Coordinates of C-alpha atoms in Angstrom, one line a residue:
M11 CA 29.7 -25.1 -41.1
R12 CA 29.8 -22.8 -43.9
G13 CA 26.1 -23.5 -45.3
L14 CA 24.6 -22.3 -42.2
S15 CA 23.9 -18.6 -41.5
Q16 CA 24.6 -17.3 -38.0
S17 CA 21.9 -15.6 -36.2
V18 CA 22.7 -12.7 -34.0
F19 CA 20.7 -12.4 -30.8
V20 CA 19.7 -8.8 -30.1
G21 CA 18.6 -8.2 -26.3
P22 CA 16.1 -5.6 -25.5
S23 CA 17.4 -2.1 -24.9
I24 CA 17.4 -1.3 -21.4
D25 CA 17.4 2.2 -19.6
W26 CA 19.4 1.7 -16.6
W27 CA 18.6 5.3 -15.5
A28 CA 14.8 4.2 -15.2
L29 CA 15.8 1.2 -13.3
L30 CA 18.1 2.8 -10.7
P31 CA 15.9 3.3 -8.0
Q32 CA 15.1 -0.6 -7.7
M33 CA 18.8 -1.5 -8.1
I34 CA 19.6 1.1 -5.2
L35 CA 17.1 -0.6 -2.8
L36 CA 18.5 -4.1 -3.8
G37 CA 22.1 -2.9 -3.4
A38 CA 21.7 -1.5 -0.2
A39 CA 19.9 -5.0 0.9
L40 CA 22.9 -6.9 -0.2
L41 CA 25.3 -4.5 1.3
I42 CA 23.6 -4.9 4.6
L43 CA 23.6 -8.8 4.6
L44 CA 27.2 -8.6 3.4
V45 CA 28.3 -6.4 6.1
S46 CA 26.4 -8.4 8.8
A47 CA 27.7 -11.7 7.5
L48 CA 31.4 -10.5 7.7
A49 CA 31.2 -8.5 10.7
P50 CA 28.2 -9.7 12.5
Q51 CA 29.5 -8.4 16.0
R52 CA 30.1 -4.9 14.6
T53 CA 26.9 -4.5 12.6
S54 CA 24.3 -2.7 14.7
G55 CA 20.8 -1.4 14.4
G56 CA 22.0 1.8 13.6
F57 CA 23.9 0.9 10.7
S58 CA 21.2 -1.2 9.0
T59 CA 18.9 2.1 9.6
V60 CA 21.1 4.5 8.3
T61 CA 21.9 2.5 5.0
T62 CA 18.2 1.7 4.5
L63 CA 17.5 5.6 4.9
C64 CA 20.5 6.6 2.8
A65 CA 19.2 4.3 -0.1
A66 CA 15.7 5.5 0.3
I67 CA 16.9 9.3 0.0
T68 CA 19.2 8.6 -2.8
A69 CA 16.5 6.4 -4.8
Y70 CA 14.2 9.5 -4.0
I71 CA 16.4 12.1 -5.6
V72 CA 16.5 9.9 -8.8
A73 CA 12.6 9.4 -8.8
L74 CA 12.7 13.3 -9.0
G75 CA 14.9 13.4 -11.8
L76 CA 12.7 10.7 -13.7
W77 CA 9.6 12.6 -12.7
S78 CA 11.3 15.9 -14.5
D79 CA 12.3 13.8 -17.3
V80 CA 8.8 12.5 -17.9
Q81 CA 7.4 16.0 -17.5
T82 CA 9.8 17.3 -20.2
E83 CA 10.2 14.5 -22.7
G84 CA 7.0 12.4 -21.9
P85 CA 6.7 8.8 -20.7
S86 CA 8.9 6.0 -22.0
A87 CA 9.3 2.3 -21.5
S88 CA 12.5 0.1 -20.7
I89 CA 13.4 -3.7 -21.1
A90 CA 11.1 -4.0 -24.2
S91 CA 8.1 -2.3 -22.7
A92 CA 8.2 -4.7 -19.4
L93 CA 8.6 -1.4 -17.4
G94 CA 6.9 1.7 -17.8
V95 CA 8.5 5.2 -16.7
D96 CA 5.6 7.4 -16.5
G97 CA 4.2 9.9 -14.1
F98 CA 2.0 6.9 -12.7
S99 CA 5.2 4.8 -11.9
I100 CA 7.1 7.7 -10.4
F101 CA 4.1 8.8 -8.3
F102 CA 4.0 5.5 -6.4
T103 CA 7.8 5.1 -6.5
I104 CA 7.9 8.4 -4.5
L105 CA 5.0 7.1 -2.2
I106 CA 6.7 3.9 -1.8
L107 CA 10.2 5.4 -0.9
T108 CA 8.2 7.9 1.7
G109 CA 6.8 4.9 3.4
L110 CA 10.3 3.2 3.6
V111 CA 11.9 6.0 5.3
A112 CA 9.0 6.1 7.6
T113 CA 9.0 2.3 8.5
A114 CA 12.8 2.3 8.8
L115 CA 12.8 5.0 11.5
I116 CA 9.8 3.4 13.3
A117 CA 11.3 0.1 13.5
H118 CA 14.7 1.2 14.7
S119 CA 13.8 1.3 18.4
Y120 CA 11.1 -1.4 18.0
L121 CA 13.5 -3.9 16.9
E122 CA 16.1 -3.2 19.5
R123 CA 13.3 -3.3 22.2
E124 CA 11.7 -6.5 21.1
G125 CA 15.1 -8.1 20.2
I126 CA 14.6 -8.7 16.5
D127 CA 17.5 -8.9 14.2
P128 CA 17.9 -5.5 12.5
P129 CA 19.9 -6.4 9.4
E130 CA 17.7 -9.1 8.4
F131 CA 14.6 -7.1 9.0
H132 CA 15.9 -4.0 7.0
A133 CA 17.3 -6.3 4.0
L134 CA 13.8 -7.7 3.7
L135 CA 12.1 -4.3 3.8
L136 CA 14.4 -3.1 1.1
C137 CA 13.7 -5.9 -1.0
S138 CA 10.0 -5.7 -0.3
A139 CA 10.2 -2.0 -1.2
A140 CA 11.9 -2.7 -4.7
G141 CA 9.0 -5.4 -5.4
A142 CA 6.5 -2.9 -4.7
I143 CA 8.0 -0.4 -7.2
V144 CA 8.4 -3.0 -9.9
M145 CA 4.6 -3.8 -9.3
A146 CA 3.6 -0.1 -9.9
S147 CA 6.0 0.2 -12.8
A148 CA 5.5 -3.1 -14.8
N149 CA 4.0 -3.1 -18.3
D150 CA 3.8 -6.9 -18.2
L151 CA 1.5 -9.1 -16.4
I152 CA 4.6 -11.5 -15.7
V153 CA 6.8 -8.9 -14.5
M154 CA 3.7 -7.4 -12.2
F155 CA 3.7 -11.0 -10.8
L156 CA 7.4 -11.1 -9.9
G157 CA 7.2 -7.8 -8.2
L158 CA 4.0 -9.0 -6.3
E159 CA 6.0 -12.1 -5.1
A160 CA 8.9 -10.2 -4.2
L161 CA 6.8 -7.8 -2.0
S162 CA 5.0 -10.6 -0.5
I163 CA 7.7 -13.0 0.4
G164 CA 9.6 -10.2 2.3
L165 CA 6.3 -9.5 4.2
Y166 CA 6.0 -13.3 5.1
V167 CA 9.5 -13.3 6.9
M168 CA 9.0 -10.0 8.4
I169 CA 5.7 -10.9 10.1
A170 CA 7.1 -14.1 11.7
M171 CA 10.5 -12.4 12.9
H172 CA 9.0 -11.8 16.3
A173 CA 10.1 -15.2 17.5
R174 CA 8.8 -15.2 20.9
R175 CA 5.1 -14.5 19.9
P176 CA 3.2 -17.3 18.5
E177 CA 0.7 -15.0 17.2
A178 CA 3.3 -13.4 14.9
R179 CA 4.1 -17.1 13.4
E180 CA 0.3 -17.8 13.2
S181 CA 0.0 -14.4 11.4
A182 CA 2.8 -15.2 8.9
M183 CA 1.3 -18.5 8.1
K184 CA -2.2 -16.9 7.5
Y185 CA -0.8 -14.5 5.3
F186 CA 1.1 -16.9 3.3
V187 CA -2.1 -18.8 2.7
L188 CA -3.8 -15.5 1.6
G189 CA -0.9 -14.9 -0.7
A190 CA -0.9 -18.3 -2.1
F191 CA -4.8 -17.8 -2.9
S192 CA -3.9 -14.5 -4.5
S193 CA -1.1 -15.7 -6.5
T194 CA -3.1 -18.6 -7.7
F195 CA -6.1 -16.4 -9.0
L196 CA -3.5 -14.1 -10.6
L197 CA -1.6 -16.7 -12.4
Y198 CA -4.7 -18.4 -13.6
G199 CA -6.1 -15.1 -14.9
I200 CA -2.8 -14.2 -16.6
A201 CA -3.0 -17.4 -18.3
L202 CA -6.6 -16.7 -19.6
I203 CA -5.5 -13.4 -20.8
Y204 CA -2.6 -14.7 -22.7
G205 CA -4.8 -17.3 -24.2
S206 CA -7.4 -14.6 -25.3
T207 CA -5.0 -12.0 -26.4
G208 CA -1.9 -13.6 -27.2
S209 CA 0.6 -11.6 -25.0
T210 CA 1.3 -10.6 -21.4
N211 CA 2.4 -7.2 -22.1
L212 CA -0.2 -4.4 -21.2
V213 CA 0.4 -2.4 -24.3
H214 CA -0.2 -5.3 -26.6
V215 CA -3.3 -6.2 -24.8
R216 CA -4.7 -2.8 -25.0
D217 CA -3.9 -2.4 -28.9
Y218 CA -5.3 -6.0 -29.5
L219 CA -8.7 -5.4 -27.5
G220 CA -9.0 -2.1 -29.4
A221 CA -8.5 -3.7 -32.7
V222 CA -10.4 -7.0 -32.6
V223 CA -14.1 -7.9 -32.0
F224 CA -14.6 -10.8 -30.2
R225 CA -17.4 -13.4 -31.1
D226 CA -17.0 -15.0 -27.7
Q227 CA -15.6 -13.1 -24.9
H228 CA -15.9 -15.9 -22.0
L229 CA -12.2 -16.5 -22.0
L230 CA -11.3 -12.9 -21.5
M231 CA -14.2 -12.4 -19.1
A232 CA -12.8 -15.2 -17.0
G233 CA -9.4 -13.8 -17.0
M234 CA -10.4 -10.3 -15.9
A235 CA -12.5 -11.8 -13.2
L236 CA -9.6 -13.9 -11.8
L237 CA -7.4 -10.8 -12.0
L238 CA -10.1 -9.0 -10.0
V239 CA -10.4 -11.4 -7.4
G240 CA -6.4 -11.9 -7.0
F241 CA -6.1 -8.1 -6.7
S242 CA -8.8 -8.1 -4.2
F243 CA -7.2 -10.3 -1.9
K244 CA -4.0 -8.1 -2.2
V245 CA -5.7 -4.8 -1.2
A246 CA -8.0 -6.7 1.6
A247 CA -11.2 -5.9 -0.1
A248 CA -14.4 -7.7 1.2
P249 CA -15.2 -10.4 1.0
F250 CA -11.8 -11.4 0.4
H251 CA -10.2 -9.9 3.4
F252 CA -10.7 -13.2 5.3
W253 CA -7.8 -13.5 7.7
A254 CA -6.3 -9.8 7.0
P255 CA -7.3 -8.4 10.5
D256 CA -6.0 -11.3 12.2
V257 CA -2.5 -10.7 10.2
Y258 CA -2.7 -7.1 11.1
Q259 CA -3.1 -7.8 14.6
G260 CA -0.6 -10.5 15.3
A261 CA 2.4 -8.9 12.9
P262 CA 4.9 -6.5 14.4
S263 CA 3.3 -2.9 14.7
P264 CA 6.0 -1.6 12.0
V265 CA 5.3 -4.4 9.7
T266 CA 1.5 -3.7 10.1
G267 CA 2.0 -0.2 9.2
W268 CA 3.9 -1.3 6.1
M269 CA 1.2 -3.8 5.0
A270 CA -1.7 -1.4 5.6
S271 CA 0.1 1.4 3.7
I272 CA 2.6 0.4 1.3
A273 CA 1.4 -3.1 0.2
K274 CA -2.1 -2.0 -0.1
A275 CA -0.7 0.9 -2.2
A276 CA 1.4 -1.3 -4.3
G277 CA -1.9 -3.7 -5.0
F278 CA -3.9 -0.9 -6.0
A279 CA -1.2 0.4 -8.2
A280 CA -1.2 -2.9 -10.1
F281 CA -4.9 -2.9 -10.3
L282 CA -5.1 0.5 -11.7
R283 CA -2.5 0.1 -14.2
V284 CA -4.0 -3.3 -15.4
F285 CA -7.6 -2.3 -15.5
F286 CA -7.4 1.3 -16.8
G287 CA -4.4 0.6 -18.9
A288 CA -5.2 -2.8 -20.5
F289 CA -9.0 -3.1 -20.0
G290 CA -10.0 0.5 -20.3
A291 CA -12.2 -0.2 -23.2
H292 CA -14.0 -2.8 -21.3
N293 CA -14.8 -0.9 -18.3
A294 CA -18.4 -1.3 -18.6
D295 CA -17.6 -5.1 -17.8
W296 CA -15.5 -4.6 -14.8
S297 CA -16.8 -1.2 -13.1
P298 CA -20.1 -2.8 -11.9
V299 CA -18.2 -5.7 -10.0
V300 CA -15.8 -3.1 -8.6
A301 CA -19.0 -1.1 -7.4
V302 CA -20.3 -4.4 -5.5
L303 CA -16.8 -4.8 -4.1
A304 CA -16.7 -1.1 -2.9
F305 CA -20.1 -1.5 -1.2
L306 CA -19.1 -4.6 0.7
T307 CA -15.8 -3.4 1.8
L308 CA -17.2 -0.1 3.2
V309 CA -20.0 -1.5 4.9
I310 CA -18.0 -4.8 6.6
G311 CA -15.1 -2.7 7.3
A312 CA -16.8 0.1 9.1
V313 CA -19.2 -2.1 11.1
M314 CA -16.7 -4.7 12.2
A315 CA -14.3 -1.9 13.2
I316 CA -16.9 -0.6 15.6
L317 CA -17.3 -4.1 17.3
Q318 CA -13.8 -4.6 18.3
T319 CA -12.1 -3.9 21.5
D320 CA -8.6 -4.1 20.4
V321 CA -7.1 -0.7 19.1
K322 CA -5.0 -2.6 16.4
R323 CA -7.7 -4.6 15.5
M324 CA -10.0 -1.6 15.2
L325 CA -7.4 0.0 12.7
A326 CA -7.2 -3.2 10.9
F327 CA -10.7 -3.2 9.9
S328 CA -10.5 0.6 9.5
S329 CA -7.8 -0.3 6.9
I330 CA -10.4 -2.6 5.1
S331 CA -12.9 0.3 5.1
H332 CA -10.4 2.8 3.4
A333 CA -9.8 0.3 0.7
G334 CA -13.5 0.7 0.1
Y335 CA -13.2 4.4 -0.6
V336 CA -10.3 3.7 -3.1
L337 CA -12.6 1.3 -4.8
V338 CA -15.5 3.9 -5.1
A339 CA -13.0 6.2 -6.7
V340 CA -11.9 3.3 -9.1
Q341 CA -15.3 2.1 -10.2
S342 CA -16.1 5.6 -11.7
T343 CA -13.6 4.6 -14.6
A344 CA -12.7 8.4 -15.2
D345 CA -9.6 10.6 -14.8
A346 CA -11.1 12.3 -11.9
G347 CA -11.6 9.1 -10.1
T348 CA -8.1 7.8 -10.7
S349 CA -6.6 11.0 -9.4
A350 CA -8.9 10.9 -6.5
A351 CA -7.7 7.4 -5.8
L352 CA -4.0 8.5 -6.1
F353 CA -4.7 11.2 -3.8
Y354 CA -6.4 9.1 -1.1
L355 CA -3.6 6.5 -1.1
F356 CA -0.9 9.3 -0.7
T357 CA -2.7 10.9 2.2
Y358 CA -3.8 7.6 3.9
T359 CA -0.2 6.1 3.9
F360 CA 0.8 9.1 6.4
M361 CA -2.1 8.6 8.3
V362 CA -1.8 5.0 9.1
L363 CA 2.0 5.0 9.4
G364 CA 1.7 7.8 11.9
S365 CA -1.3 5.5 13.9
F366 CA 1.0 2.3 13.9
A367 CA 4.2 4.3 14.9
I368 CA 2.0 5.2 18.1
I369 CA 0.8 1.9 18.8
G370 CA 4.3 0.4 18.4
A371 CA 5.4 2.9 21.0
M372 CA 2.9 1.8 23.6
G373 CA 5.1 -1.1 24.5
A374 CA 4.4 -4.6 24.6
D375 CA 3.0 -5.6 21.1
E376 CA 1.1 -9.0 22.2
E377 CA -2.4 -7.1 22.5
Q378 CA -3.6 -3.7 22.4
P379 CA -6.7 -3.3 24.3
L380 CA -8.6 -0.1 24.4
A381 CA -8.1 0.3 28.1
R382 CA -4.4 0.6 27.7
Y383 CA -5.1 4.0 26.1
A384 CA -7.1 5.3 29.0
G385 CA -5.6 8.5 30.5
L386 CA -3.0 9.1 27.6
G387 CA -4.1 12.6 27.2
R388 CA -3.2 13.4 30.7
S389 CA 0.0 11.5 31.1
R390 CA 1.3 12.2 27.5
P391 CA -0.6 15.1 26.2
V392 CA 1.7 15.6 23.0
L393 CA 1.4 12.1 22.1
A394 CA -2.5 11.8 22.7
M395 CA -3.1 14.9 20.4
A396 CA -0.8 13.4 17.6
F397 CA -2.9 10.2 17.7
T398 CA -6.0 12.3 18.0
I399 CA -5.2 14.4 14.7
L400 CA -4.4 11.2 13.1
L401 CA -7.7 9.4 13.8
L402 CA -9.8 12.3 13.0
A403 CA -8.2 12.7 9.7
Q404 CA -9.1 9.0 9.0
A405 CA -12.5 9.9 10.0
G406 CA -12.6 12.5 7.5
I407 CA -12.8 15.7 9.6
P408 CA -12.4 19.1 7.9
L409 CA -9.1 20.9 7.9
T410 CA -7.4 17.3 7.6
S411 CA -6.2 15.4 4.4
G412 CA -8.6 12.6 5.1
F413 CA -11.6 15.3 4.7
V414 CA -10.0 16.4 1.2
G415 CA -9.5 12.8 0.3
K416 CA -13.0 11.6 1.2
F417 CA -14.6 14.5 -0.6
Q418 CA -12.8 13.9 -4.0
V419 CA -13.6 10.2 -3.8
I420 CA -17.3 11.0 -3.2
A421 CA -17.5 13.6 -5.9
A422 CA -15.8 11.1 -8.3
A423 CA -18.8 8.7 -7.5
V424 CA -21.2 11.4 -8.0
G425 CA -19.7 12.6 -11.2
H426 CA -20.4 8.8 -12.6
R427 CA -23.7 9.2 -11.2
S428 CA -23.1 6.5 -8.8
Y429 CA -25.2 8.1 -6.2
L430 CA -26.1 5.0 -3.9
L431 CA -22.3 4.2 -3.6
A432 CA -21.7 7.8 -2.8
A433 CA -24.4 7.6 -0.1
V434 CA -23.0 4.5 1.2
A435 CA -19.6 6.0 1.4
M436 CA -20.9 8.9 3.6
L437 CA -22.9 6.7 5.8
S438 CA -19.8 4.5 6.3
A439 CA -17.8 7.6 7.1
V440 CA -20.1 8.3 9.8
I441 CA -20.1 4.7 11.2
G442 CA -16.3 4.8 11.2
A443 CA -16.2 8.3 13.1
F444 CA -17.7 6.4 16.1
M445 CA -15.0 4.0 16.3
Y446 CA -12.3 6.7 16.2
L447 CA -14.0 9.2 18.5
R448 CA -14.3 6.0 20.9
I449 CA -10.5 5.9 21.1
V450 CA -10.2 9.5 21.4
M451 CA -12.6 9.7 24.2
T452 CA -10.9 6.9 26.2
M453 CA -7.6 8.7 26.1
Y454 CA -9.1 12.0 27.3
V455 CA -12.3 11.0 29.5
V456 CA -11.0 9.3 32.5
D457 CA -11.8 9.1 36.3
E458 CA -10.1 11.8 38.6
G459 CA -6.9 10.2 40.2
T460 CA -6.5 7.8 37.3
E461 CA -2.8 7.4 36.3
G462 CA -2.5 7.0 32.5
P463 CA 0.1 5.0 30.6
S464 CA 3.5 6.8 30.2
P465 CA 5.2 4.9 27.1
T466 CA 8.7 6.0 26.0
L467 CA 8.9 7.8 22.7
H468 CA 12.1 7.4 20.6
W469 CA 13.5 10.2 18.9
T470 CA 13.2 8.3 15.5
V471 CA 9.5 7.7 16.2
A472 CA 9.0 11.4 17.1
I473 CA 10.3 12.4 13.6
V474 CA 8.0 10.2 12.0
L475 CA 5.1 11.8 14.2
I476 CA 6.1 15.4 13.2
G477 CA 6.0 14.5 9.5
T478 CA 3.0 12.4 9.3
V479 CA 0.8 15.1 11.5
G480 CA 2.3 17.9 10.0
F481 CA 1.5 16.6 6.3
T482 CA -1.8 15.6 7.4
L483 CA -2.6 19.0 8.4
L484 CA -0.8 20.6 5.5
V485 CA -2.7 18.7 2.8
G486 CA -6.1 19.4 5.0
I487 CA -5.5 23.1 4.6
V488 CA -3.7 23.6 1.4
P489 CA -4.3 20.4 -0.7
Q490 CA -3.9 21.8 -4.2
F491 CA -0.2 20.7 -4.8
L492 CA -0.8 17.2 -4.0
I493 CA -4.1 17.2 -6.1
E494 CA -2.3 18.4 -9.0
F495 CA 0.6 15.8 -8.4
A496 CA -2.0 13.1 -8.6
E497 CA -3.7 14.7 -11.6
D498 CA -0.3 14.8 -13.5
A499 CA 0.3 11.1 -12.8
V500 CA -3.0 10.1 -14.2
P501 CA -2.9 10.8 -18.2
V502 CA 0.4 8.5 -18.6
L503 CA -0.9 5.3 -16.9
I504 CA 0.8 3.3 -20.1
R505 CA 2.0 4.0 -23.4
G506 CA 3.3 2.1 -26.2

């Protein structure tokens, strides 16, 4: 028809270099599934582990190149500003890839011992890591939600893969229910934010809120509140932690370490990007609510941890308490608080991955009573020493990364004049130290003649322990390089 003009569709510009880390991880997952489907008899756990490690290392090299580009040329965006390429996203990309390497090494011997199919596990782990990177990079609420679901769906299946344990299937179902609650609140919050601002893009939302004076802010406040609740479910902040300790206890130990470190870090990455990037001008509205969440999370996590008798459950409530420290930094709404939160998340990841590596090496993953660790300092002194260092770091003992992290968080709260919250954080550290010292005492203080456990330590787990313990001590003594890394990631949370 000659009278009608033809319109030409112009697609968004795509920076494939910026998307390369996610593409590498997804490509490796597809490769593992393809090879295992075509040659199931020849696909070993070693092939899956090596493929995962190669993909993570390659993506890590690409991330370092992206960091160099951001430092020299400034931040950029891809896919119509749906994904941000800035110091913040690359910081979390490096953190997620580091956790991916550690989890793959921890899971190598665990999967073989427990009879879990390695190709499926590693494919899900890679997809989950790609979803976490998307969450940390998303400049759009819809894209962030897609990354969240990619992260969560992989976790649901990985938790339930221990088919012989009813606790694993129960934990998977509980985590699915928690994820459904979280997704419901997030989607409703996204809808309300779109209704009040006309966009789901964080750049457009920020610019709109900076230019428009609302006569009635109820719709916007409701959207922000629902997003806050949804993210609180994901980071297991009280009182939204509900079944999180049960899930952590019932899941396979490598998966528990992944949930407690990387899944929590990805949740906080999305939280920070949304509330600091898009809602920074309204920090007076959401900062007091975050302060209340931090208070409840610190108190409930620390108090409930000391009441437990299962080591895995102790560390589950400890993880909730650590989320409270990050929230203390977040509520300060300042660059110092944001850098403190990033520093804390980075150091905490190493501490918790090393701790769950030891728990996974202790044998049967059904229950981890405190009595199982009695005499470990006598039978396996090196393993007990590594566990002691990681536990003391989580308690915030000087000369460890945990002390520097807690100091920065409390300093950010004091700088924001949140003196009560800073005092609660210090009191929570004292209460939590009792639980950590209780485990340490059990390992070393035993009756004469008592034979301690003698777990077999696979060489892949030994590599993880050397790396996590070494990093924990290094940052505790020389923290400046990581402090500067976190500070460089703060100013470029989001750009138009």
